[in-house]
Structures are given as C-alpha cells and as structure tokens.
Amino acid sequence: MSGASVLKSPVQDQCESAGLSGCPQIADGVVLYADGKQAEGQDKLKSGAAANNPEDVREFAKSIKTVTSLPIPGVGQYVGPVNQVAELLATEADASATLAAKSAPPGPPGEAKVAVAASGQPDESVQGDTQVRVTVNDGPAVTQTVSESTQAWSGRQQCYLFGRNVSCASVQQGPFIVTDIVALPGCKDVMYVGANARDNPYREAVTYVFKWAVEGRQPGVHGARLAVHPGESLLVAVEPKDGATVEDPKCIVSWSGYHPRRSGH
C-alpha cells in the first residue's frame, strides 16, 4: 500500500458529501497522482469528472484542498499534489462547461432572451428607456446526430484501460457528445465505451489510453453529456471475463450522441 493511500478515504468522503458520482474512481486518481503516477491519476480523475456537472466538479476542486489540513497522520505532506489535482479538476470542469455551452440546444430560431448577470437575475445595468440587450439563436446546436450499434470485437487495436490491456476500436472522431450507452443482452464479456487520452505515454505498446470509460450494460446510461474533445476518438472496447479471447457476435454495444456545432457554422 502506497503512502498516498491515506488520502483515499478523506477524498472519497468529501467527494460523496459534494454529491458527485464516481467518487471511488476520483479518489483512486488522487492517490495515483499523489503517489507520482500522474498519467494514470489524470486518466481516472478526468474520467470521474466527466460523469458530473462541471459546476459541481468546480466546487469540489475548491474543497479538496482542505483534505491535507485534516487531523489524519500523513496527509499534510501531500499539499502540493492535492493542489495540482484541484487545478486539474477545475480546468477539466471549465473545458466541459465551455463545450456544453457551445453545444446546448437553442430555442426556436429568432427567439430572444433577456440578458442576465452572473447571478442569474436580469442585467440591472440596462435602465431607463434603453432597450434590454438580447441574444438571438439563429442556428442548430448540432451538425449531426449519430446512433449506432457496434460489435465490440470489431477492433484489433489495443487499448490501455486503467491498468488493463483490452481490444478496442475507434468508432467516432471528436468533437462528439455521448448521450446514451447500452449493451445488448447475451454477451458474457465486459464492454466499454469511452474516449482516448490525447497524451499516450505507452504508444509503443498500445494504440490508445482511455481518458474515461463507461461500462456497457443494462439498463445503460441515458441522457448523459460525455465529451469526446477534438483530437480524441470515441472507443468501443471488450475485455474477456475469463481471460480467453473468443469473439462473441452477441457482444454488441449501442451508443448515440451528436457533434456539437463548430464556430462559424
């Protein structure tokens, strides 16, 4: 057990208190990062953050810094790594929020909205006879909606999935927002849908390293906003439960999502 493992319990407790999902994964990411395994830690942290609302992740990033001040032997020595983790989570939250804002569905064409301040209240800087500023939505938020079923064994490439090598295939290029993931019944192996990390320190051994991954199962994930950023790929992977590589045609995962609108389009 590493010395940084003293961080796991308090980080997970704080994460759960903040109402976040994927707290065990986030806590493992903090431990790995603080233990000097930054690449593996970042993968877990980014994957955990992607499953949550960016604003919730941003607030958690602020509160996680207090973990090293708790009266727990050994946590105080990790102030530096924990602060770096906080910055990483805040940056990831900002990136996700920006992407979500760009891809948010608009109202009907020509719909006007009253300008609001950061507090969410009407902008009181516009007074008197001056007209209230408005924004007009005049285009679609997405360029293409995609829904497909993919045979998980279709890939011959190798992916690094948080410590394990799995067979994988690239099925969609980013930018892309994944909204739904579900596995069809009948497959005895484990299927995943996720995105690759652009920084692959193992490129000589594997084609892709997962940035985040969601297991394909019943009833599945629906209504999510999982981002595949520009330069990344949506991946489908399969891991045999018994270690034997037998290509089962029943191992099919269904996924859907959309391309966000690009600037100027």
PDB file of C-alpha atoms in Angstrom:
ATOM      1  CA  MET A   1       0.000   0.000   0.000  1.00  0.00           C
ATOM      2  CA  SER A   2       1.425   3.390  -1.012  1.00  0.00           C
ATOM      3  CA  GLY A   3       1.896   6.269   1.409  1.00  0.00           C
ATOM      4  CA  ALA A   4      -0.546   8.385  -0.567  1.00  0.00           C
ATOM      5  CA  SER A   5      -3.316   5.880   0.167  1.00  0.00           C
ATOM      6  CA  VAL A   6      -4.021   7.873   3.352  1.00  0.00           C
ATOM      7  CA  LEU A   7      -5.727  10.370   1.039  1.00  0.00           C
ATOM      8  CA  LYS A   8      -8.254   7.915  -0.394  1.00  0.00           C
ATOM      9  CA  SER A   9     -10.789   7.779   2.423  1.00  0.00           C
ATOM     10  CA  PRO A  10     -10.986  11.536   3.154  1.00  0.00           C
ATOM     11  CA  VAL A  11     -11.095  12.412  -0.564  1.00  0.00           C
ATOM     12  CA  GLN A  12     -13.852   9.891  -1.227  1.00  0.00           C
ATOM     13  CA  ASP A  13     -15.830  11.112   1.794  1.00  0.00           C
ATOM     14  CA  GLN A  14     -15.550  14.716   0.623  1.00  0.00           C
ATOM     15  CA  CYS A  15     -16.467  13.727  -2.934  1.00  0.00           C
ATOM     16  CA  GLU A  16     -19.592  11.880  -1.768  1.00  0.00           C
ATOM     17  CA  SER A  17     -20.538  14.776   0.514  1.00  0.00           C
ATOM     18  CA  ALA A  18     -20.392  17.025  -2.559  1.00  0.00           C
ATOM     19  CA  GLY A  19     -22.899  14.739  -4.279  1.00  0.00           C
ATOM     20  CA  LEU A  20     -20.567  13.674  -7.096  1.00  0.00           C
ATOM     21  CA  SER A  21     -20.730  10.384  -8.988  1.00  0.00           C
ATOM     22  CA  GLY A  22     -17.729   8.095  -9.498  1.00  0.00           C
ATOM     23  CA  CYS A  23     -16.116   9.039  -6.176  1.00  0.00           C
ATOM     24  CA  PRO A  24     -14.095   5.794  -5.791  1.00  0.00           C
ATOM     25  CA  GLN A  25     -12.535   6.442  -9.197  1.00  0.00           C
ATOM     26  CA  ILE A  26     -11.797  10.073  -8.331  1.00  0.00           C
ATOM     27  CA  ALA A  27     -10.258   9.044  -5.004  1.00  0.00           C
ATOM     28  CA  ASP A  28      -8.081   6.438  -6.745  1.00  0.00           C
ATOM     29  CA  GLY A  29      -6.998   9.122  -9.199  1.00  0.00           C
ATOM     30  CA  VAL A  30      -5.906  11.424  -6.375  1.00  0.00           C
ATOM     31  CA  VAL A  31      -3.911   8.620  -4.741  1.00  0.00           C
ATOM     32  CA  LEU A  32      -2.197   7.680  -8.008  1.00  0.00           C
ATOM     33  CA  TYR A  33      -1.379  11.306  -8.786  1.00  0.00           C
ATOM     34  CA  ALA A  34      -0.018  11.987  -5.297  1.00  0.00           C
ATOM     35  CA  ASP A  35       1.994   8.757  -5.487  1.00  0.00           C
ATOM     36  CA  GLY A  36       3.840  10.005  -8.573  1.00  0.00           C
ATOM     37  CA  LYS A  37       1.763   8.170 -11.187  1.00  0.00           C
ATOM     38  CA  GLN A  38       0.448  11.347 -12.761  1.00  0.00           C
ATOM     39  CA  ALA A  39      -0.626   9.903 -16.134  1.00  0.00           C
ATOM     40  CA  GLU A  40      -2.714   7.134 -14.580  1.00  0.00           C
ATOM     41  CA  GLY A  41      -4.069   9.515 -11.973  1.00  0.00           C
ATOM     42  CA  GLN A  42      -5.123  12.077 -14.567  1.00  0.00           C
ATOM     43  CA  ASP A  43      -6.956   9.424 -16.577  1.00  0.00           C
ATOM     44  CA  LYS A  44      -9.042   8.407 -13.564  1.00  0.00           C
ATOM     45  CA  LEU A  45      -9.650  11.991 -12.453  1.00  0.00           C
ATOM     46  CA  LYS A  46     -10.785  13.126 -15.890  1.00  0.00           C
ATOM     47  CA  SER A  47     -12.988  10.069 -16.307  1.00  0.00           C
ATOM     48  CA  GLY A  48     -14.605  10.669 -12.929  1.00  0.00           C
ATOM     49  CA  ALA A  49     -15.072  14.373 -13.579  1.00  0.00           C
ATOM     50  CA  ALA A  50     -16.702  13.718 -16.972  1.00  0.00           C
ATOM     51  CA  ALA A  51     -19.594  11.906 -15.255  1.00  0.00           C
ATOM     52  CA  ASN A  52     -20.553  15.009 -13.262  1.00  0.00           C
ATOM     53  CA  ASN A  53     -21.912  18.505 -13.706  1.00  0.00           C
ATOM     54  CA  PRO A  54     -18.979  20.894 -14.359  1.00  0.00           C
ATOM     55  CA  GLU A  55     -20.147  23.318 -11.653  1.00  0.00           C
ATOM     56  CA  ASP A  56     -20.205  20.508  -9.067  1.00  0.00           C
ATOM     57  CA  VAL A  57     -16.701  19.459 -10.111  1.00  0.00           C
ATOM     58  CA  ARG A  58     -15.521  23.069  -9.841  1.00  0.00           C
ATOM     59  CA  GLU A  59     -16.851  23.363  -6.280  1.00  0.00           C
ATOM     60  CA  PHE A  60     -15.303  20.034  -5.337  1.00  0.00           C
ATOM     61  CA  ALA A  61     -11.965  21.219  -6.762  1.00  0.00           C
ATOM     62  CA  LYS A  62     -12.058  24.104  -4.279  1.00  0.00           C
ATOM     63  CA  SER A  63     -12.966  21.947  -1.295  1.00  0.00           C
ATOM     64  CA  ILE A  64     -10.483  19.143  -1.959  1.00  0.00           C
ATOM     65  CA  LYS A  65      -7.625  21.414  -0.923  1.00  0.00           C
ATOM     66  CA  THR A  66      -8.843  21.222   2.685  1.00  0.00           C
ATOM     67  CA  VAL A  67      -8.168  17.467   2.840  1.00  0.00           C
ATOM     68  CA  THR A  68      -4.491  17.991   3.652  1.00  0.00           C
ATOM     69  CA  SER A  69      -5.397  20.070   6.721  1.00  0.00           C
ATOM     70  CA  LEU A  70      -7.428  17.275   8.317  1.00  0.00           C
ATOM     71  CA  PRO A  71      -6.057  15.716  11.527  1.00  0.00           C
ATOM     72  CA  ILE A  72      -5.091  12.499   9.734  1.00  0.00           C
ATOM     73  CA  PRO A  73      -1.474  11.305  10.048  1.00  0.00           C
ATOM     74  CA  GLY A  74       0.442  11.631   6.789  1.00  0.00           C
ATOM     75  CA  VAL A  75      -1.986  13.714   4.700  1.00  0.00           C
ATOM     76  CA  GLY A  76      -0.196  17.007   5.314  1.00  0.00           C
ATOM     77  CA  GLN A  77       2.791  16.014   3.165  1.00  0.00           C
ATOM     78  CA  TYR A  78       0.633  15.923   0.031  1.00  0.00           C
ATOM     79  CA  VAL A  79      -0.346  19.599  -0.109  1.00  0.00           C
ATOM     80  CA  GLY A  80       1.448  20.129  -3.418  1.00  0.00           C
ATOM     81  CA  PRO A  81      -0.032  17.155  -5.337  1.00  0.00           C
ATOM     82  CA  VAL A  82      -3.532  17.783  -3.961  1.00  0.00           C
ATOM     83  CA  ASN A  83      -3.381  21.437  -5.043  1.00  0.00           C
ATOM     84  CA  GLN A  84      -2.306  20.267  -8.514  1.00  0.00           C
ATOM     85  CA  VAL A  85      -5.240  17.849  -8.589  1.00  0.00           C
ATOM     86  CA  ALA A  86      -7.561  20.713  -7.650  1.00  0.00           C
ATOM     87  CA  GLU A  87      -6.242  22.784 -10.563  1.00  0.00           C
ATOM     88  CA  LEU A  88      -6.612  19.815 -12.924  1.00  0.00           C
ATOM     89  CA  LEU A  89     -10.235  19.251 -11.887  1.00  0.00           C
ATOM     90  CA  ALA A  90     -11.054  22.953 -12.191  1.00  0.00           C
ATOM     91  CA  THR A  91      -9.509  23.083 -15.674  1.00  0.00           C
ATOM     92  CA  GLU A  92     -11.441  19.982 -16.732  1.00  0.00           C
ATOM     93  CA  ALA A  93     -14.673  21.468 -15.372  1.00  0.00           C
ATOM     94  CA  ASP A  94     -14.093  24.726 -17.272  1.00  0.00           C
ATOM     95  CA  ALA A  95     -13.418  22.818 -20.501  1.00  0.00           C
ATOM     96  CA  SER A  96     -16.547  20.690 -20.078  1.00  0.00           C
ATOM     97  CA  ALA A  97     -18.675  23.731 -19.256  1.00  0.00           C
ATOM     98  CA  THR A  98     -17.406  25.567 -22.343  1.00  0.00           C
ATOM     99  CA  LEU A  99     -18.104  22.594 -24.595  1.00  0.00           C
ATOM    100  CA  ALA A 100     -21.560  22.103 -23.086  1.00  0.00           C
ATOM    101  CA  ALA A 101     -22.395  25.793 -23.535  1.00  0.00           C
ATOM    102  CA  LYS A 102     -21.371  25.689 -27.192  1.00  0.00           C
ATOM    103  CA  SER A 103     -23.442  22.567 -27.812  1.00  0.00           C
ATOM    104  CA  ALA A 104     -26.541  23.461 -25.761  1.00  0.00           C
ATOM    105  CA  PRO A 105     -29.721  23.145 -27.857  1.00  0.00           C
ATOM    106  CA  PRO A 106     -31.195  26.580 -28.685  1.00  0.00           C
ATOM    107  CA  GLY A 107     -34.802  27.674 -28.626  1.00  0.00           C
ATOM    108  CA  PRO A 108     -36.785  28.213 -31.824  1.00  0.00           C
ATOM    109  CA  PRO A 109     -34.998  30.313 -34.481  1.00  0.00           C
ATOM    110  CA  GLY A 110     -35.245  34.013 -33.738  1.00  0.00           C
ATOM    111  CA  GLU A 111     -36.149  33.518 -30.052  1.00  0.00           C
ATOM    112  CA  ALA A 112     -34.936  36.445 -27.947  1.00  0.00           C
ATOM    113  CA  LYS A 113     -33.636  36.080 -24.403  1.00  0.00           C
ATOM    114  CA  VAL A 114     -33.174  38.785 -21.793  1.00  0.00           C
ATOM    115  CA  ALA A 115     -29.533  39.289 -20.904  1.00  0.00           C
ATOM    116  CA  VAL A 116     -28.752  38.075 -17.375  1.00  0.00           C
ATOM    117  CA  ALA A 117     -25.994  38.781 -14.933  1.00  0.00           C
ATOM    118  CA  ALA A 118     -23.806  36.091 -13.377  1.00  0.00           C
ATOM    119  CA  SER A 119     -26.269  35.775 -10.516  1.00  0.00           C
ATOM    120  CA  GLY A 120     -28.957  34.658 -12.928  1.00  0.00           C
ATOM    121  CA  GLN A 121     -31.006  37.832 -12.389  1.00  0.00           C
ATOM    122  CA  PRO A 122     -31.873  40.340 -15.159  1.00  0.00           C
ATOM    123  CA  ASP A 123     -28.993  42.637 -16.029  1.00  0.00           C
ATOM    124  CA  GLU A 124     -29.761  45.746 -13.981  1.00  0.00           C
ATOM    125  CA  SER A 125     -27.085  47.781 -15.757  1.00  0.00           C
ATOM    126  CA  VAL A 126     -29.653  48.410 -18.506  1.00  0.00           C
ATOM    127  CA  GLN A 127     -32.074  51.005 -17.171  1.00  0.00           C
ATOM    128  CA  GLY A 128     -34.495  53.732 -18.219  1.00  0.00           C
ATOM    129  CA  ASP A 129     -35.644  53.828 -21.802  1.00  0.00           C
ATOM    130  CA  THR A 130     -32.691  51.758 -23.005  1.00  0.00           C
ATOM    131  CA  GLN A 131     -33.812  48.500 -24.511  1.00  0.00           C
ATOM    132  CA  VAL A 132     -32.808  45.303 -22.749  1.00  0.00           C
ATOM    133  CA  ARG A 133     -29.997  43.509 -24.567  1.00  0.00           C
ATOM    134  CA  VAL A 134     -30.995  40.218 -26.177  1.00  0.00           C
ATOM    135  CA  THR A 135     -29.310  37.302 -27.836  1.00  0.00           C
ATOM    136  CA  VAL A 136     -30.835  35.590 -30.819  1.00  0.00           C
ATOM    137  CA  ASN A 137     -30.418  31.914 -31.581  1.00  0.00           C
ATOM    138  CA  ASP A 138     -30.333  31.509 -35.331  1.00  0.00           C
ATOM    139  CA  GLY A 139     -28.857  28.084 -35.946  1.00  0.00           C
ATOM    140  CA  PRO A 140     -28.880  24.449 -34.855  1.00  0.00           C
ATOM    141  CA  ALA A 141     -26.765  23.338 -31.901  1.00  0.00           C
ATOM    142  CA  VAL A 142     -25.657  20.136 -33.584  1.00  0.00           C
ATOM    143  CA  THR A 143     -24.345  19.295 -37.014  1.00  0.00           C
ATOM    144  CA  GLN A 144     -25.235  15.611 -36.934  1.00  0.00           C
ATOM    145  CA  THR A 145     -26.925  13.182 -34.570  1.00  0.00           C
ATOM    146  CA  VAL A 146     -25.478   9.668 -34.615  1.00  0.00           C
ATOM    147  CA  SER A 147     -26.922   6.451 -33.176  1.00  0.00           C
ATOM    148  CA  GLU A 148     -25.241   3.123 -33.908  1.00  0.00           C
ATOM    149  CA  SER A 149     -24.702  -0.395 -32.628  1.00  0.00           C
ATOM    150  CA  THR A 150     -21.125  -1.653 -32.734  1.00  0.00           C
ATOM    151  CA  GLN A 151     -19.813  -5.205 -32.470  1.00  0.00           C
ATOM    152  CA  ALA A 152     -17.336  -4.849 -29.603  1.00  0.00           C
ATOM    153  CA  TRP A 153     -14.960  -7.423 -31.071  1.00  0.00           C
ATOM    154  CA  SER A 154     -14.666  -5.475 -34.331  1.00  0.00           C
ATOM    155  CA  GLY A 155     -11.456  -3.834 -33.132  1.00  0.00           C
ATOM    156  CA  ARG A 156      -7.985  -5.341 -33.460  1.00  0.00           C
ATOM    157  CA  GLN A 157      -6.238  -2.465 -31.755  1.00  0.00           C
ATOM    158  CA  GLN A 158      -5.005  -2.491 -28.185  1.00  0.00           C
ATOM    159  CA  CYS A 159      -6.191  -0.023 -25.555  1.00  0.00           C
ATOM    160  CA  TYR A 160      -4.921   0.629 -22.047  1.00  0.00           C
ATOM    161  CA  LEU A 161      -7.963   0.672 -19.775  1.00  0.00           C
ATOM    162  CA  PHE A 162      -6.901   1.885 -16.312  1.00  0.00           C
ATOM    163  CA  GLY A 163      -4.266  -0.801 -15.774  1.00  0.00           C
ATOM    164  CA  ARG A 164      -5.505  -3.465 -18.200  1.00  0.00           C
ATOM    165  CA  ASN A 165      -4.995  -4.120 -21.904  1.00  0.00           C
ATOM    166  CA  VAL A 166      -8.214  -4.628 -23.877  1.00  0.00           C
ATOM    167  CA  SER A 167      -9.188  -4.995 -27.537  1.00  0.00           C
ATOM    168  CA  CYS A 168     -10.696  -1.830 -28.919  1.00  0.00           C
ATOM    169  CA  ALA A 169     -11.858   0.047 -31.981  1.00  0.00           C
ATOM    170  CA  SER A 170     -12.199   3.733 -32.822  1.00  0.00           C
ATOM    171  CA  VAL A 171     -15.790   4.360 -33.947  1.00  0.00           C
ATOM    172  CA  GLN A 172     -16.279   8.143 -33.957  1.00  0.00           C
ATOM    173  CA  GLN A 173     -13.976  11.149 -34.140  1.00  0.00           C
ATOM    174  CA  GLY A 174     -14.368  14.105 -31.801  1.00  0.00           C
ATOM    175  CA  PRO A 175     -15.677  16.576 -31.104  1.00  0.00           C
ATOM    176  CA  PHE A 176     -18.622  14.453 -30.066  1.00  0.00           C
ATOM    177  CA  ILE A 177     -21.045  14.333 -27.132  1.00  0.00           C
ATOM    178  CA  VAL A 178     -22.148  10.868 -25.975  1.00  0.00           C
ATOM    179  CA  THR A 179     -25.669  10.858 -24.564  1.00  0.00           C
ATOM    180  CA  ASP A 180     -26.652   7.177 -24.366  1.00  0.00           C
ATOM    181  CA  ILE A 181     -24.812   3.865 -23.930  1.00  0.00           C
ATOM    182  CA  VAL A 182     -26.414   0.450 -23.558  1.00  0.00           C
ATOM    183  CA  ALA A 183     -25.242  -3.126 -24.143  1.00  0.00           C
ATOM    184  CA  LEU A 184     -27.461  -5.650 -25.843  1.00  0.00           C
ATOM    185  CA  PRO A 185     -28.090  -8.804 -23.766  1.00  0.00           C
ATOM    186  CA  GLY A 186     -26.242 -12.082 -24.294  1.00  0.00           C
ATOM    187  CA  CYS A 187     -22.558 -11.134 -24.051  1.00  0.00           C
ATOM    188  CA  LYS A 188     -20.607 -12.801 -21.240  1.00  0.00           C
ATOM    189  CA  ASP A 189     -17.678 -10.412 -21.573  1.00  0.00           C
ATOM    190  CA  VAL A 190     -17.412  -6.789 -20.397  1.00  0.00           C
ATOM    191  CA  MET A 191     -17.876  -3.993 -22.932  1.00  0.00           C
ATOM    192  CA  TYR A 192     -16.851  -0.355 -22.583  1.00  0.00           C
ATOM    193  CA  VAL A 193     -17.437   2.902 -24.432  1.00  0.00           C
ATOM    194  CA  GLY A 194     -15.061   5.770 -23.765  1.00  0.00           C
ATOM    195  CA  ALA A 195     -12.634   8.337 -25.149  1.00  0.00           C
ATOM    196  CA  ASN A 196      -8.903   8.189 -25.636  1.00  0.00           C
ATOM    197  CA  ALA A 197      -6.463  10.437 -23.828  1.00  0.00           C
ATOM    198  CA  ARG A 198      -4.513  12.580 -26.270  1.00  0.00           C
ATOM    199  CA  ASP A 199      -1.335  12.037 -24.224  1.00  0.00           C
ATOM    200  CA  ASN A 200      -0.409   8.352 -24.659  1.00  0.00           C
ATOM    201  CA  PRO A 201       2.823   7.541 -22.802  1.00  0.00           C
ATOM    202  CA  TYR A 202       2.546   3.872 -23.838  1.00  0.00           C
ATOM    203  CA  ARG A 203       2.248   4.465 -27.607  1.00  0.00           C
ATOM    204  CA  GLU A 204       4.819   1.752 -28.401  1.00  0.00           C
ATOM    205  CA  ALA A 205       2.735  -0.882 -26.606  1.00  0.00           C
ATOM    206  CA  VAL A 206      -0.872   0.231 -27.114  1.00  0.00           C
ATOM    207  CA  THR A 207      -2.749   2.349 -29.650  1.00  0.00           C
ATOM    208  CA  TYR A 208      -4.972   4.242 -27.206  1.00  0.00           C
ATOM    209  CA  VAL A 209      -5.125   5.038 -23.497  1.00  0.00           C
ATOM    210  CA  PHE A 210      -8.621   5.618 -22.120  1.00  0.00           C
ATOM    211  CA  LYS A 211      -9.330   9.085 -20.749  1.00  0.00           C
ATOM    212  CA  TRP A 212     -12.743   7.968 -19.483  1.00  0.00           C
ATOM    213  CA  ALA A 213     -14.816   4.829 -19.942  1.00  0.00           C
ATOM    214  CA  VAL A 214     -18.365   3.692 -19.190  1.00  0.00           C
ATOM    215  CA  GLU A 215     -19.265   0.012 -18.947  1.00  0.00           C
ATOM    216  CA  GLY A 216     -21.946  -1.055 -21.386  1.00  0.00           C
ATOM    217  CA  ARG A 217     -24.711  -2.854 -19.508  1.00  0.00           C
ATOM    218  CA  GLN A 218     -28.458  -2.954 -18.919  1.00  0.00           C
ATOM    219  CA  PRO A 219     -30.339  -0.652 -18.451  1.00  0.00           C
ATOM    220  CA  GLY A 220     -27.463   1.535 -19.608  1.00  0.00           C
ATOM    221  CA  VAL A 221     -26.600   5.215 -19.409  1.00  0.00           C
ATOM    222  CA  HIS A 222     -29.124   7.704 -20.801  1.00  0.00           C
ATOM    223  CA  GLY A 223     -29.219  11.492 -21.087  1.00  0.00           C
ATOM    224  CA  ALA A 224     -25.513  11.899 -20.318  1.00  0.00           C
ATOM    225  CA  ARG A 225     -23.101  14.548 -21.637  1.00  0.00           C
ATOM    226  CA  LEU A 226     -19.807  12.710 -22.017  1.00  0.00           C
ATOM    227  CA  ALA A 227     -17.379  14.746 -24.080  1.00  0.00           C
ATOM    228  CA  VAL A 228     -15.025  13.460 -26.756  1.00  0.00           C
ATOM    229  CA  HIS A 229     -12.885  16.506 -27.462  1.00  0.00           C
ATOM    230  CA  PRO A 230     -11.256  17.490 -30.781  1.00  0.00           C
ATOM    231  CA  GLY A 231      -8.315  15.201 -31.486  1.00  0.00           C
ATOM    232  CA  GLU A 232      -9.877  12.382 -29.450  1.00  0.00           C
ATOM    233  CA  SER A 233     -11.822   9.321 -30.583  1.00  0.00           C
ATOM    234  CA  LEU A 234     -14.880   7.534 -29.241  1.00  0.00           C
ATOM    235  CA  LEU A 235     -13.732   3.987 -28.488  1.00  0.00           C
ATOM    236  CA  VAL A 236     -15.572   0.695 -28.042  1.00  0.00           C
ATOM    237  CA  ALA A 237     -13.641  -1.994 -26.165  1.00  0.00           C
ATOM    238  CA  VAL A 238     -14.212  -5.509 -24.861  1.00  0.00           C
ATOM    239  CA  GLU A 239     -12.495  -7.407 -22.032  1.00  0.00           C
ATOM    240  CA  PRO A 240     -12.963 -11.193 -21.718  1.00  0.00           C
ATOM    241  CA  LYS A 241     -14.188 -12.134 -18.250  1.00  0.00           C
ATOM    242  CA  ASP A 242     -12.406 -15.495 -18.205  1.00  0.00           C
ATOM    243  CA  GLY A 243      -9.260 -14.276 -19.971  1.00  0.00           C
ATOM    244  CA  ALA A 244      -9.984 -16.257 -23.122  1.00  0.00           C
ATOM    245  CA  THR A 245     -10.182 -14.328 -26.388  1.00  0.00           C
ATOM    246  CA  VAL A 246     -13.311 -15.666 -28.077  1.00  0.00           C
ATOM    247  CA  GLU A 247     -15.016 -13.268 -30.469  1.00  0.00           C
ATOM    248  CA  ASP A 248     -18.667 -13.486 -29.475  1.00  0.00           C
ATOM    249  CA  PRO A 249     -21.085 -11.958 -32.044  1.00  0.00           C
ATOM    250  CA  LYS A 250     -23.541 -11.233 -29.204  1.00  0.00           C
ATOM    251  CA  CYS A 251     -21.162  -8.640 -27.765  1.00  0.00           C
ATOM    252  CA  ILE A 252     -22.830  -5.552 -29.213  1.00  0.00           C
ATOM    253  CA  VAL A 253     -22.971  -2.141 -27.597  1.00  0.00           C
ATOM    254  CA  SER A 254     -25.356   0.584 -28.741  1.00  0.00           C
ATOM    255  CA  TRP A 255     -24.344   4.220 -28.394  1.00  0.00           C
ATOM    256  CA  SER A 256     -25.694   7.567 -29.512  1.00  0.00           C
ATOM    257  CA  GLY A 257     -24.795  11.239 -29.360  1.00  0.00           C
ATOM    258  CA  TYR A 258     -24.120  14.265 -31.517  1.00  0.00           C
ATOM    259  CA  HIS A 259     -21.455  16.506 -32.972  1.00  0.00           C
ATOM    260  CA  PRO A 260     -21.516  19.971 -31.375  1.00  0.00           C
ATOM    261  CA  ARG A 261     -21.800  22.953 -33.674  1.00  0.00           C
ATOM    262  CA  ARG A 262     -18.441  24.322 -34.733  1.00  0.00           C
ATOM    263  CA  SER A 263     -17.708  28.042 -34.553  1.00  0.00           C
ATOM    264  CA  GLY A 264     -18.811  29.848 -37.655  1.00  0.00           C
ATOM    265  CA  HIS A 265     -21.183  27.084 -38.767  1.00  0.00           C
TER     266      HIS A 265
END
